[in-house]
Short mmCIF file of C-alpha atoms in Angstrom, two decimals:
data_model
loop_
_atom_site.label_atom_id
_atom_site.label_comp_id
_atom_site.label_asym_id
_atom_site.label_seq_id
_atom_site.Cartn_x
_atom_site.Cartn_y
_atom_site.Cartn_z
CA MET A 1 58.79 -36.53 2.07
CA ILE A 2 57.10 -38.42 4.93
CA PHE A 3 56.89 -35.16 6.89
CA LEU A 4 55.03 -33.40 4.06
CA LEU A 5 52.74 -36.40 3.67
CA LYS A 6 51.85 -36.20 7.37
CA ILE A 7 51.06 -32.50 7.00
CA TYR A 8 48.82 -33.15 3.98
CA LEU A 9 47.06 -36.00 5.78
CA ASP A 10 46.52 -33.80 8.81
CA TYR A 11 44.95 -31.06 6.67
CA ALA A 12 42.86 -33.62 4.81
CA LYS A 13 41.58 -35.06 8.10
CA LYS A 14 40.62 -31.61 9.35
CA ALA A 15 38.94 -30.74 6.06
CA LEU A 16 37.03 -34.04 6.11
CA ILE A 17 35.82 -33.42 9.68
CA MET A 18 34.69 -29.90 8.79
CA PHE A 19 32.91 -31.18 5.68
CA PHE A 20 30.94 -33.82 7.60
CA VAL A 21 30.05 -31.39 10.38
CA PHE A 22 28.81 -28.75 7.92
CA ALA A 23 26.90 -31.36 5.93
CA ALA A 24 25.26 -32.69 9.10
CA ILE A 25 24.24 -29.20 10.21
CA ILE A 26 22.74 -28.35 6.82
CA ALA A 27 20.92 -31.69 6.66
CA LEU A 28 19.49 -31.22 10.16
CA PHE A 29 18.27 -27.71 9.35
CA LEU A 30 16.64 -28.83 6.13
CA HIS A 31 15.01 -31.80 7.84
CA PHE A 32 13.61 -30.12 10.95
CA PHE A 33 12.53 -26.82 9.41
CA SER A 34 10.95 -28.29 6.28
CA ASN A 35 9.46 -31.66 7.22
CA ASN A 36 8.86 -31.71 10.94
CA ALA A 37 5.30 -30.31 11.00
CA THR A 38 4.10 -32.31 8.00
CA ASN A 39 5.53 -35.60 9.21
CA THR A 40 4.01 -35.17 12.68
CA SER A 41 0.48 -34.63 11.36
CA VAL A 42 0.75 -37.50 8.89
CA SER A 43 2.01 -39.95 11.52
CA PHE A 44 -0.82 -38.93 13.87
CA GLU A 45 -3.46 -39.56 11.20
CA ASN A 46 -1.83 -42.85 10.24
CA GLN A 47 -1.93 -43.97 13.87
CA ILE A 48 -5.69 -43.32 14.05
CA LEU A 49 -6.26 -45.28 10.85
CA ARG A 50 -4.18 -48.21 12.11
CA ASP A 51 -6.09 -48.34 15.42
CA ARG A 52 -9.42 -48.20 13.58
CA GLN A 53 -8.39 -51.04 11.28
CA ARG A 54 -7.36 -53.13 14.30
CA ILE A 55 -10.74 -52.55 16.00
CA TYR A 56 -12.75 -53.56 12.95
CA ALA A 57 -10.45 -56.52 12.34
CA ASN A 58 -11.40 -57.84 15.78
CA ILE A 59 -15.09 -57.17 15.14
CA ASN A 60 -15.06 -58.97 11.79
CA ASN A 61 -13.09 -61.93 13.11
CA PRO A 62 -15.24 -65.03 12.31
CA GLU A 63 -13.90 -66.88 15.36
CA TYR A 64 -15.96 -64.65 17.69
CA GLN A 65 -19.17 -65.48 15.81
CA LYS A 66 -18.97 -69.24 16.41
CA THR A 67 -19.78 -69.34 20.13
CA PRO A 68 -22.32 -67.49 22.27
CA ILE A 69 -19.57 -66.26 24.59
CA GLY A 70 -17.72 -64.82 21.60
CA LYS A 71 -20.83 -63.00 20.42
CA VAL A 72 -21.42 -61.50 23.88
CA SER A 73 -17.76 -60.48 24.16
CA LEU A 74 -17.92 -58.89 20.72
CA GLN A 75 -21.04 -56.90 21.65
CA LEU A 76 -19.45 -55.67 24.88
CA TYR A 77 -16.30 -54.77 22.93
CA ARG A 78 -18.26 -52.67 20.45
CA THR A 79 -20.32 -51.00 23.17
CA PHE A 80 -17.22 -50.09 25.17
CA ASN A 81 -15.35 -48.63 22.15
CA CYS A 82 -18.40 -46.70 20.99
CA ALA A 83 -19.03 -45.17 24.41
CA VAL A 84 -15.43 -44.34 25.28
CA ILE A 85 -13.75 -43.34 21.99
CA GLY A 86 -16.63 -43.26 19.46
CA GLU A 87 -15.33 -46.14 17.34
CA ALA A 88 -17.22 -49.28 16.15
CA CYS A 89 -20.65 -47.68 16.70
CA THR A 90 -21.71 -48.72 13.19
CA ASP A 91 -20.50 -51.13 10.55
CA ASN A 92 -19.03 -48.20 8.54
CA PRO A 93 -15.47 -47.34 9.72
CA ASP A 94 -15.76 -43.77 8.36
CA ASP A 95 -18.48 -42.95 10.93
CA GLY A 96 -15.84 -42.93 13.65
CA ASP A 97 -14.83 -39.33 12.86
CA LYS A 98 -18.28 -37.90 13.63
CA ASN A 99 -19.09 -40.30 16.51
CA ARG A 100 -15.84 -39.40 18.27
CA THR A 101 -17.17 -35.96 19.29
CA HIS A 102 -20.00 -37.59 21.31
CA SER A 103 -17.78 -40.04 23.19
CA LEU A 104 -16.74 -39.97 26.84
CA SER A 105 -13.13 -39.16 25.97
CA ALA A 106 -14.20 -36.11 23.94
CA SER A 107 -16.39 -34.92 26.82
CA ALA A 108 -13.50 -35.31 29.24
CA VAL A 109 -11.18 -33.35 26.96
CA ASN A 110 -13.74 -30.55 26.68
CA LEU A 111 -14.05 -30.39 30.46
CA MET A 112 -10.27 -30.13 30.81
CA LEU A 113 -10.08 -27.37 28.20
CA ALA A 114 -12.93 -25.34 29.70
CA PRO A 115 -10.78 -23.51 32.31
CA TYR A 116 -8.29 -22.52 29.62
CA GLN A 117 -10.94 -21.41 27.14
CA ASN A 118 -12.83 -19.40 29.79
CA PRO A 119 -10.31 -18.34 32.46
CA PRO A 120 -11.81 -16.88 35.64
CA ALA A 121 -9.34 -13.97 35.62
CA SER A 122 -6.61 -12.90 33.23
CA GLY A 123 -4.10 -10.11 33.68
CA ILE A 124 -3.52 -9.94 29.91
CA GLY A 125 -7.23 -9.81 29.24
CA TRP A 126 -7.63 -7.09 31.86
CA THR A 127 -4.87 -5.04 30.22
CA TYR A 128 -6.43 -5.38 26.79
CA GLU A 129 -9.85 -4.45 28.12
CA SER A 130 -8.45 -1.45 30.00
CA LEU A 131 -6.72 -0.13 26.88
CA ALA A 132 -9.91 -0.55 24.88
CA ASN A 133 -12.03 1.21 27.52
CA ALA A 134 -9.50 4.05 27.73
CA GLY A 135 -9.97 4.71 24.03
CA PHE A 136 -6.39 4.13 22.94
CA ALA A 137 -7.50 1.47 20.47
CA PRO A 138 -10.77 -0.11 19.37
CA SER A 139 -11.75 -3.15 21.42
CA THR A 140 -11.38 -5.58 18.50
CA TYR A 141 -7.88 -4.31 17.82
CA ALA A 142 -6.84 -4.46 21.46
CA ALA A 143 -8.17 -7.97 21.90
CA SER A 144 -6.35 -9.47 18.94
CA GLY A 145 -3.03 -7.63 18.84
CA LEU A 146 -3.42 -5.64 15.65
CA GLY A 147 0.23 -5.18 14.72
CA PHE A 148 1.09 -8.86 14.95
CA THR A 149 -2.18 -9.95 13.33
CA ILE A 150 -1.99 -7.82 10.19
CA ILE A 151 1.52 -9.01 9.32
CA ARG A 152 0.78 -12.67 10.08
CA PRO A 153 0.31 -13.55 6.35
CA TYR A 154 4.01 -12.81 5.81
CA MET A 155 5.13 -15.06 8.67
CA ASN A 156 5.83 -18.13 6.53
CA ILE A 157 8.16 -16.15 4.26
CA TRP A 158 9.83 -14.63 7.31
CA LYS A 159 10.27 -18.09 8.87
CA ALA A 160 11.98 -19.43 5.75
CA LEU A 161 14.46 -16.55 5.73
CA ARG A 162 14.90 -16.80 9.49
CA ASP A 163 15.86 -20.47 9.19
CA SER A 164 18.31 -19.61 6.43
CA SER A 165 19.86 -16.92 8.65
CA TYR A 166 20.10 -19.38 11.53
CA LEU A 167 21.89 -21.84 9.28
CA LEU A 168 24.30 -19.16 8.09
CA LEU A 169 25.14 -18.00 11.62
CA VAL A 170 25.53 -21.57 12.89
CA LEU A 171 27.98 -22.29 10.10
CA VAL A 172 29.91 -19.14 11.02
CA ILE A 173 30.02 -20.12 14.70
CA VAL A 174 31.15 -23.66 13.87
CA SER A 175 33.83 -22.26 11.55
CA ILE A 176 35.11 -20.06 14.37
CA GLY A 177 35.13 -23.11 16.63
CA PHE A 178 37.19 -25.07 14.12
CA LEU A 179 39.66 -22.20 13.86
CA ILE A 180 40.12 -22.26 17.61
CA MET A 181 40.08 -26.07 17.95
CA PHE A 182 42.59 -26.73 15.18
CA ARG A 183 44.78 -23.80 16.29
CA PHE A 184 45.06 -22.21 12.91
CA LYS A 185 47.76 -19.58 12.71
CA ILE A 186 45.84 -16.32 12.32
CA ASN A 187 46.91 -12.70 12.38
CA PRO A 188 46.55 -11.31 15.95
CA GLN A 189 44.29 -8.53 14.66
CA THR A 190 42.03 -11.16 13.07
CA VAL A 191 41.88 -13.05 16.39
CA ILE A 192 40.71 -9.87 18.13
CA LYS A 193 38.03 -9.33 15.48
CA ILE A 194 36.79 -12.91 15.86
CA GLU A 195 36.59 -12.55 19.64
CA ASN A 196 34.65 -9.29 19.26
CA ALA A 197 32.32 -10.89 16.73
CA LEU A 198 31.07 -13.60 19.11
CA PRO A 199 28.96 -11.25 21.31
CA LYS A 200 27.56 -9.58 18.18
CA ILE A 201 26.57 -12.96 16.81
CA VAL A 202 24.59 -13.66 19.98
CA ILE A 203 22.88 -10.24 19.75
CA THR A 204 22.18 -10.87 16.08
CA LEU A 205 20.55 -14.22 16.84
CA ILE A 206 18.30 -12.58 19.44
CA ALA A 207 17.39 -9.76 17.03
CA ILE A 208 16.55 -12.21 14.24
CA THR A 209 14.40 -14.30 16.58
CA PHE A 210 12.32 -11.34 17.77
CA SER A 211 12.35 -9.23 14.59
CA PHE A 212 8.81 -10.23 13.62
CA ALA A 213 7.47 -9.43 17.08
CA ILE A 214 9.36 -6.12 17.10
CA ALA A 215 7.77 -5.18 13.78
CA GLY A 216 4.32 -6.06 15.15
CA PHE A 217 4.95 -3.94 18.24
CA MET A 218 6.03 -0.97 16.11
CA ILE A 219 2.83 -1.26 14.05
CA ASP A 220 0.84 -1.25 17.30
CA LEU A 221 2.83 1.83 18.26
CA MET A 222 1.75 3.46 14.97
CA TYR A 223 -1.91 3.14 15.94
CA LEU A 224 -1.16 4.45 19.41
CA ILE A 225 0.57 7.53 17.93
CA ILE A 226 -2.41 8.14 15.63
CA ALA A 227 -4.69 7.99 18.68
CA LEU A 228 -2.47 10.48 20.53
CA ILE A 229 -2.46 12.89 17.55
CA VAL A 230 -6.24 12.77 17.28
CA SER A 231 -6.68 13.17 21.05
CA ILE A 232 -4.45 16.27 21.06
CA LEU A 233 -5.92 18.05 18.02
CA VAL A 234 -9.57 16.95 18.07
CA HIS A 235 -12.28 17.91 20.55
CA PRO A 236 -13.02 15.11 23.05
CA ASP A 237 -16.63 14.89 21.88
CA ASN A 238 -15.45 13.98 18.36
CA PHE A 239 -12.53 11.77 19.41
CA ASN A 240 -14.12 8.35 18.90
CA ASP A 241 -15.71 9.20 15.55
CA THR A 242 -12.55 10.86 14.21
CA LEU A 243 -10.30 8.02 15.38
CA ALA A 244 -12.56 5.38 13.84
CA TYR A 245 -12.67 7.44 10.62
CA TYR A 246 -8.87 7.45 10.27
CA TYR A 247 -8.46 3.83 11.43
CA THR A 248 -10.83 2.68 8.67
CA ALA A 249 -9.61 5.12 5.99
CA ASN A 250 -9.32 3.84 2.41
CA PRO A 251 -7.84 5.41 -0.77
CA THR A 252 -11.07 7.31 -1.50
CA THR A 253 -10.92 8.83 1.99
CA THR A 254 -7.87 10.76 0.81
CA LEU A 255 -9.98 12.42 -1.87
CA SER A 256 -12.61 13.42 0.70
CA LEU A 257 -9.97 14.87 3.04
CA LEU A 258 -8.29 16.86 0.27
CA GLN A 259 -11.60 18.54 -0.57
CA SER A 260 -11.65 20.08 2.94
CA GLY A 261 -15.42 20.04 3.20
CA GLN A 262 -16.04 21.32 -0.35
CA SER A 263 -16.85 18.47 -2.71
CA ILE A 264 -15.12 18.77 -6.08
CA PHE A 265 -17.90 16.63 -7.52
CA ASN A 266 -20.45 19.27 -6.53
CA ILE A 267 -20.78 21.88 -9.31
CA GLN A 268 -21.68 24.66 -6.90
CA SER A 269 -18.66 23.97 -4.66
CA LEU A 270 -16.25 23.41 -7.54
CA PHE A 271 -17.18 26.40 -9.74
CA PHE A 272 -18.59 28.86 -7.20
CA THR A 273 -17.61 28.32 -3.55
CA ILE A 274 -13.95 27.35 -3.97
CA PRO A 275 -13.12 29.89 -6.76
CA ASN A 276 -14.95 32.73 -4.96
CA ASN A 277 -13.03 31.97 -1.74
CA LEU A 278 -9.70 31.97 -3.58
CA ILE A 279 -10.43 35.07 -5.69
CA GLY A 280 -12.09 37.09 -2.93
CA ILE A 281 -9.32 36.55 -0.39
CA VAL A 282 -7.59 39.84 -1.33
CA GLY A 283 -10.79 41.89 -1.41
CA LYS A 284 -13.49 43.17 -3.72
CA GLU A 285 -11.10 45.52 -5.55
CA PHE A 286 -8.89 42.65 -6.73
CA ASP A 287 -11.97 40.59 -7.58
CA THR A 288 -13.39 43.42 -9.73
CA LEU A 289 -10.04 44.08 -11.45
CA LEU A 290 -9.47 40.40 -12.24
CA ARG A 291 -12.93 39.95 -13.69
CA ALA A 292 -12.59 43.14 -15.76
CA ILE A 293 -9.30 41.88 -17.24
CA THR A 294 -10.71 38.44 -18.06
CA GLY A 295 -13.82 40.07 -19.54
CA GLY A 296 -11.72 42.30 -21.80
CA LEU A 297 -9.58 39.38 -22.94
CA SER A 298 -12.72 37.40 -23.67
CA VAL A 299 -14.10 40.22 -25.85
CA ALA A 300 -10.76 40.54 -27.67
CA PHE A 301 -10.57 36.81 -28.51
CA LEU A 302 -14.19 35.69 -28.81
CA THR A 303 -15.79 38.62 -30.69
CA PRO A 304 -13.61 38.33 -33.86
CA THR A 305 -14.22 34.59 -33.90
CA ILE A 306 -17.99 34.97 -33.68
CA ALA A 307 -18.01 37.90 -36.11
CA GLY A 308 -16.33 35.70 -38.69
CA TYR A 309 -19.57 33.76 -39.08
CA ILE A 310 -21.60 36.88 -40.08
CA PRO A 311 -20.40 36.89 -43.77
CA PHE A 312 -21.41 33.25 -43.91
CA ILE A 313 -24.94 34.29 -42.90
CA SER A 314 -24.89 37.02 -45.56
CA LYS A 315 -24.16 34.47 -48.29
CA LEU A 316 -27.25 32.51 -47.31
CA LEU A 317 -29.56 35.48 -47.99
CA PRO A 318 -28.42 37.09 -51.32
CA LYS A 319 -31.74 36.49 -53.03
CA LEU A 320 -33.72 38.06 -50.17
CA ALA A 321 -31.66 41.25 -50.08
CA THR A 322 -34.06 43.25 -52.36
CA GLN A 323 -37.28 41.63 -51.20
CA PRO A 324 -39.63 43.66 -48.98
CA ALA A 325 -39.64 42.63 -45.35
CA GLY A 326 -42.58 44.73 -44.22
CA LEU A 327 -42.90 48.12 -42.50
CA GLY A 328 -40.95 49.74 -45.37
CA PHE A 329 -37.74 47.78 -44.74
CA THR A 330 -35.92 45.39 -47.03
CA TRP A 331 -33.99 42.29 -46.05
CA ASP A 332 -30.74 44.07 -47.00
CA THR A 333 -31.40 46.78 -44.42
CA ILE A 334 -32.28 44.24 -41.73
CA GLN A 335 -29.14 42.21 -42.55
CA SER A 336 -26.85 45.23 -42.12
CA ALA A 337 -28.50 46.18 -38.85
CA ALA A 338 -28.33 42.59 -37.65
CA GLY A 339 -24.60 42.43 -38.40
CA ILE A 340 -23.81 45.52 -36.30
CA GLY A 341 -26.23 44.55 -33.53
CA GLY A 342 -24.95 40.97 -33.50
CA ILE A 343 -21.39 42.13 -32.92
CA LEU A 344 -22.53 44.34 -30.02
CA ILE A 345 -24.57 41.52 -28.50
CA PHE A 346 -21.77 38.97 -28.87
CA SER A 347 -19.27 41.43 -27.39
CA THR A 348 -21.50 41.98 -24.37
CA LEU A 349 -22.00 38.24 -23.92
CA SER A 350 -18.26 37.65 -24.27
CA PHE A 351 -17.54 40.24 -21.57
CA PHE A 352 -20.00 38.68 -19.15
CA LEU A 353 -18.69 35.19 -19.89
CA GLY A 354 -15.12 36.30 -19.37
CA SER A 355 -15.80 38.20 -16.15
CA LEU A 356 -18.30 35.90 -14.45
CA VAL A 357 -17.75 32.39 -15.81
CA PHE A 358 -14.19 31.97 -17.08
CA PRO A 359 -12.27 32.75 -13.82
CA ASN A 360 -14.42 30.35 -11.83
CA LEU A 361 -14.29 27.77 -14.62
CA ILE A 362 -10.49 27.89 -14.92
CA ILE A 363 -9.90 27.79 -11.14
CA GLY A 364 -12.46 25.00 -10.71
CA VAL A 365 -10.85 22.85 -13.41
CA LEU A 366 -7.37 23.45 -11.95
CA VAL A 367 -8.53 22.55 -8.43
CA PHE A 368 -10.28 19.42 -9.73
CA LEU A 369 -7.23 18.19 -11.66
CA THR A 370 -4.87 19.06 -8.80
CA THR A 371 -7.01 17.19 -6.27
CA ILE A 372 -7.24 14.07 -8.43
CA PHE A 373 -3.49 14.16 -9.09
CA LEU A 374 -2.71 14.60 -5.39
CA MET A 375 -4.99 11.72 -4.47
CA PHE A 376 -3.01 9.35 -6.70
CA ARG A 377 0.29 10.84 -5.55
CA ILE A 378 -0.58 10.34 -1.87
CA PHE A 379 -1.86 6.84 -2.59
CA PHE A 380 1.38 5.78 -4.29
CA MET A 381 3.41 7.46 -1.53
CA LEU A 382 1.57 5.42 1.11
CA LEU A 383 1.78 2.31 -1.07
CA SER A 384 5.53 2.81 -1.35
CA SER A 385 5.85 3.05 2.44
CA TYR A 386 3.68 -0.05 2.85
CA LEU A 387 5.86 -1.97 0.39
CA LYS A 388 9.00 -0.93 2.26
CA ILE A 389 7.48 -2.02 5.57
CA VAL A 390 6.70 -5.46 4.12
CA ILE A 391 10.20 -5.77 2.66
CA PHE A 392 11.86 -4.71 5.92
CA ILE A 393 9.79 -7.28 7.84
CA VAL A 394 10.25 -10.17 5.42
CA VAL A 395 13.98 -9.75 4.76
CA ALA A 396 14.76 -8.75 8.36
CA PRO A 397 16.51 -12.07 9.18
CA LEU A 398 18.90 -11.82 6.24
CA TYR A 399 19.44 -8.09 6.73
CA LEU A 400 20.06 -8.48 10.47
CA SER A 401 22.46 -11.38 9.92
CA LEU A 402 24.90 -8.84 8.46
CA ASN A 403 25.04 -7.29 11.94
CA ALA A 404 27.40 -10.10 12.96
CA ILE A 405 30.08 -8.71 10.64
CA PRO A 406 32.53 -6.49 12.56
CA GLY A 407 32.02 -2.82 11.75
CA ARG A 408 28.44 -3.29 10.54
CA ASN A 409 25.43 -2.10 12.54
CA THR A 410 22.44 -3.22 10.53
CA LEU A 411 20.25 -3.65 13.63
CA THR A 412 20.08 0.10 14.28
CA SER A 413 19.65 0.80 10.58
CA TRP A 414 16.78 -1.71 10.34
CA LEU A 415 14.98 -0.26 13.36
CA LYS A 416 15.33 3.34 12.13
CA ASN A 417 14.20 2.64 8.58
CA LEU A 418 11.25 0.53 9.69
CA PHE A 419 10.20 3.16 12.23
CA VAL A 420 10.40 5.99 9.68
CA GLU A 421 8.32 4.12 7.10
CA ILE A 422 5.72 3.20 9.72
CA MET A 423 5.61 6.82 10.90
CA THR A 424 4.52 7.89 7.40
CA PHE A 425 0.92 7.01 8.24
CA PRO A 426 0.70 8.98 11.54
CA ILE A 427 2.34 11.95 9.80
CA VAL A 428 -0.28 11.88 7.05
CA VAL A 429 -3.07 11.68 9.63
CA GLY A 430 -1.58 14.61 11.56
CA ILE A 431 -1.34 16.78 8.44
CA PHE A 432 -4.91 15.95 7.43
CA VAL A 433 -6.23 16.78 10.91
CA LEU A 434 -4.22 20.02 11.12
CA GLY A 435 -5.14 21.18 7.61
CA GLY A 436 -8.80 20.37 8.16
CA MET A 437 -8.86 22.32 11.43
CA ILE A 438 -7.32 25.41 9.83
CA THR A 439 -9.62 25.19 6.80
CA LYS A 440 -12.75 24.98 8.96
CA LEU A 441 -11.62 27.61 11.48
CA PRO A 442 -14.72 29.30 12.97
CA ALA A 443 -15.38 32.91 11.95
CA ALA A 444 -15.11 34.12 15.55
CA GLN A 445 -11.55 32.74 15.76
CA SER A 446 -10.45 33.64 12.23
CA ASN A 447 -11.12 37.36 12.83
CA GLY A 448 -8.08 37.49 15.09
CA ILE A 449 -5.77 35.68 12.66
CA LEU A 450 -2.20 36.89 12.15
CA THR A 451 -2.01 39.76 9.63
CA PRO A 452 1.63 40.85 9.12
CA PRO A 453 2.61 43.74 6.81
CA PHE A 454 1.46 43.39 3.20
CA MET A 455 -1.20 40.93 4.43
CA ILE A 456 -3.49 43.46 6.12
CA GLY A 457 -6.97 43.69 4.65
CA LEU A 458 -7.27 40.06 3.63
CA ASP A 459 -10.52 38.30 4.36
CA PRO A 460 -9.83 36.19 7.52
CA ASP A 461 -12.37 33.47 6.69
CA LYS A 462 -11.11 32.98 3.16
CA LEU A 463 -7.47 33.27 4.30
CA SER A 464 -7.90 30.38 6.76
CA PHE A 465 -9.50 28.33 3.98
CA LEU A 466 -6.55 29.06 1.67
CA LEU A 467 -3.97 28.25 4.37
CA GLY A 468 -5.61 24.93 5.17
CA LEU A 469 -5.90 24.07 1.49
CA MET A 470 -2.21 24.87 0.93
CA ILE A 471 -1.24 22.60 3.85
CA LEU A 472 -3.31 19.75 2.45
CA PHE A 473 -1.96 20.21 -1.08
CA SER A 474 1.62 20.29 0.29
CA LEU A 475 1.16 16.96 2.08
CA PRO A 476 3.63 14.89 0.00
CA GLU A 477 6.39 17.48 0.48
CA LEU A 478 5.65 17.77 4.21
CA VAL A 479 5.80 13.98 4.62
CA LYS A 480 9.10 13.84 2.75
CA LEU A 481 10.53 16.64 4.92
CA SER A 482 9.38 14.91 8.13
CA LYS A 483 11.00 11.63 7.10
CA GLN A 484 14.25 13.44 6.28
CA LEU A 485 14.22 15.05 9.73
CA LEU A 486 13.67 11.68 11.40
CA LEU A 487 16.25 9.88 9.24
CA PRO A 488 18.65 12.13 7.27
CA LYS A 489 20.11 9.12 5.44
CA PRO A 490 17.15 7.35 3.78
CA SER A 491 16.91 3.65 3.10
CA PRO A 492 18.42 2.29 -0.14
CA LEU A 493 15.02 1.03 -1.30
CA PRO A 494 13.65 3.00 -4.28
CA GLU A 495 10.41 4.95 -4.19
CA LEU A 496 7.39 3.32 -5.76
CA GLY A 497 5.65 5.67 -8.19
CA LEU A 498 3.84 5.72 -11.47
CA GLY A 499 7.16 5.93 -13.30
CA GLY A 500 8.50 2.79 -11.66
CA LEU A 501 5.18 1.00 -11.98
CA PHE A 502 4.84 1.57 -15.71
CA GLY A 503 8.56 1.76 -16.51
CA GLY A 504 8.56 -1.76 -17.95
CA ALA A 505 5.61 -0.98 -20.19
CA THR A 506 7.33 2.18 -21.46
CA THR A 507 10.53 0.28 -22.22
CA GLY A 508 8.60 -2.45 -24.03
CA LEU A 509 6.65 0.12 -26.03
CA ASP A 510 9.85 1.91 -27.10
CA ALA A 511 11.44 -1.39 -28.13
CA GLY A 512 8.30 -2.41 -30.00
CA MET A 513 8.12 0.89 -31.88
CA GLY A 514 11.77 0.58 -32.88
CA THR A 515 11.23 -2.97 -34.16
CA PHE A 516 8.08 -1.91 -36.02
CA GLN A 517 9.88 1.00 -37.68
CA LYS A 518 12.72 -1.29 -38.79
CA TYR A 519 10.40 -3.84 -40.40
CA ALA A 520 8.14 -1.12 -41.81
CA THR A 521 11.11 0.40 -43.62
CA PHE A 522 12.04 -3.01 -45.02
CA ALA A 523 8.44 -3.75 -46.05
CA SER A 524 8.14 -0.44 -47.90
CA TYR A 525 10.56 -1.73 -50.55
CA THR A 526 8.15 -4.55 -51.47
CA SER A 527 5.08 -4.05 -53.64
CA PHE A 528 2.64 -5.24 -50.97
CA GLY A 529 4.27 -3.13 -48.24
CA SER A 530 4.43 -0.06 -50.47
CA ASN A 531 0.71 -0.34 -51.30
CA LEU A 532 -0.14 -0.81 -47.62
CA MET A 533 1.91 2.24 -46.60
CA SER A 534 0.33 4.38 -49.30
CA LYS A 535 -3.16 3.47 -48.05
CA ILE A 536 -2.38 4.73 -44.56
CA GLY A 537 -0.72 7.89 -45.86
CA VAL A 538 2.99 6.98 -45.64
CA ASN A 539 5.45 6.65 -48.52
CA ILE A 540 8.81 5.73 -47.01
CA ALA A 541 10.30 4.52 -50.28
CA GLY A 542 9.77 7.90 -51.90
CA GLY A 543 11.38 9.71 -49.03
CA LYS A 544 8.31 11.79 -48.01
CA PRO A 545 4.99 10.91 -46.48
CA THR A 546 2.43 11.65 -49.14
CA GLY A 547 -0.77 11.33 -47.11
CA PRO A 548 -3.96 9.68 -48.28
CA LYS A 549 -5.02 10.27 -51.85
CA LYS A 550 -7.75 12.84 -52.33
CA PRO A 551 -10.75 11.74 -54.39
#
């Protein structure tokens, strides 16, 4: 009995020690990471206020006003404090904040800071300036560290999760230490796993600490890759303008790039230039045949419709049928001739509309709708990648903390997924540049374009325009294919699209319609509800919708 009691007491002592150690660690983390900065600034401000109150307490001491020596000492005291630290210059204590900047101590501090604010030579500054002069990045970007700067707003969230990950890993390390210190009997395989986990914990701590900086460096790398793509594909004379254009691109820039130099908001480009290029690519024979077919279909469908209005015109003139119309004709004769001539005229107009207007109109409308749809699709694709980048950066500490578990390699997974999502933007830029170059291929170069069998005889200029347009319109699929080649196993994060964005609204609408239908059926059995349903054309109680009553 005593032996068992000793064992229980021993376990209780160990458990109590572990409890106090864990509680102390958690309390220290919560104290230092949450309150350290705030408490430091508050204590500093309180110290200034206490010193100011002490100075004015000495100035307002009535004992110094009783003797001439006290008055002189008081005046010297005020003069010294005002000149050195900017305090006691006036009778108002609040003036000390603005007078402090003109004091001797402030001037001395400014002199000491001058070499640091304006260094005579800086290797870092020289590197930044060299990169900017070489054209790899704009000078403002190179001077400020673009990648780190643009993700700085998320740093506070990242810090909170980083501190939580630190706390978790410290608790794991302390637990391992207790297992070793108290000599717990563990399976030999488990001991080996624990020993192997210690180096991974150290690597995980380093990865968590530098994850934010790594993400900033990878974003800087994104801009460098964009600059390399533009420098390879674009003429050197247009390098700076093209690079600045893509660096400052906005969602409407996508619409401009998809138009490939032909504005869809220009009627001439939309209904003449683009359709004529697409139709005339095969040759004049195909153009003539297509327009003849559309003209015939237009005559077949439009002429009977227009001819149906001729009897209506005849009913308007029954009383004029026998009246003389002049030159020996009656209105009846003119009406008959007008009916036959009207059909011939409308048939001719229908043929010309169908052959000249309808093909261009249909193609123009399709190109317009396709371009607008692609603009939104590309925007949401880029927005989805941007959201994933933010999530990977913010939750990096928690995600990387799983790397300490034996058999898990979340560090490599995090780096690959973040790199692939960041590479979405250079890939889009590369496709836009390549498609634009093919679309605007000069005539002298397009004459020697590849013409394999069954493609001979195509117009080279219009073929290059079509190829470039197809590349631009296939951009989402090309981006998806490129990301699959870089990372065959995609990240578990879902894609952000219109369906996911408005999925909640759709679900709420379906639920609301079901609730409305349930209560509408119940209300139809009441006199008020039945009258209301009948006024809007529904009669649920009768079993059939009756529609509104006709007068």
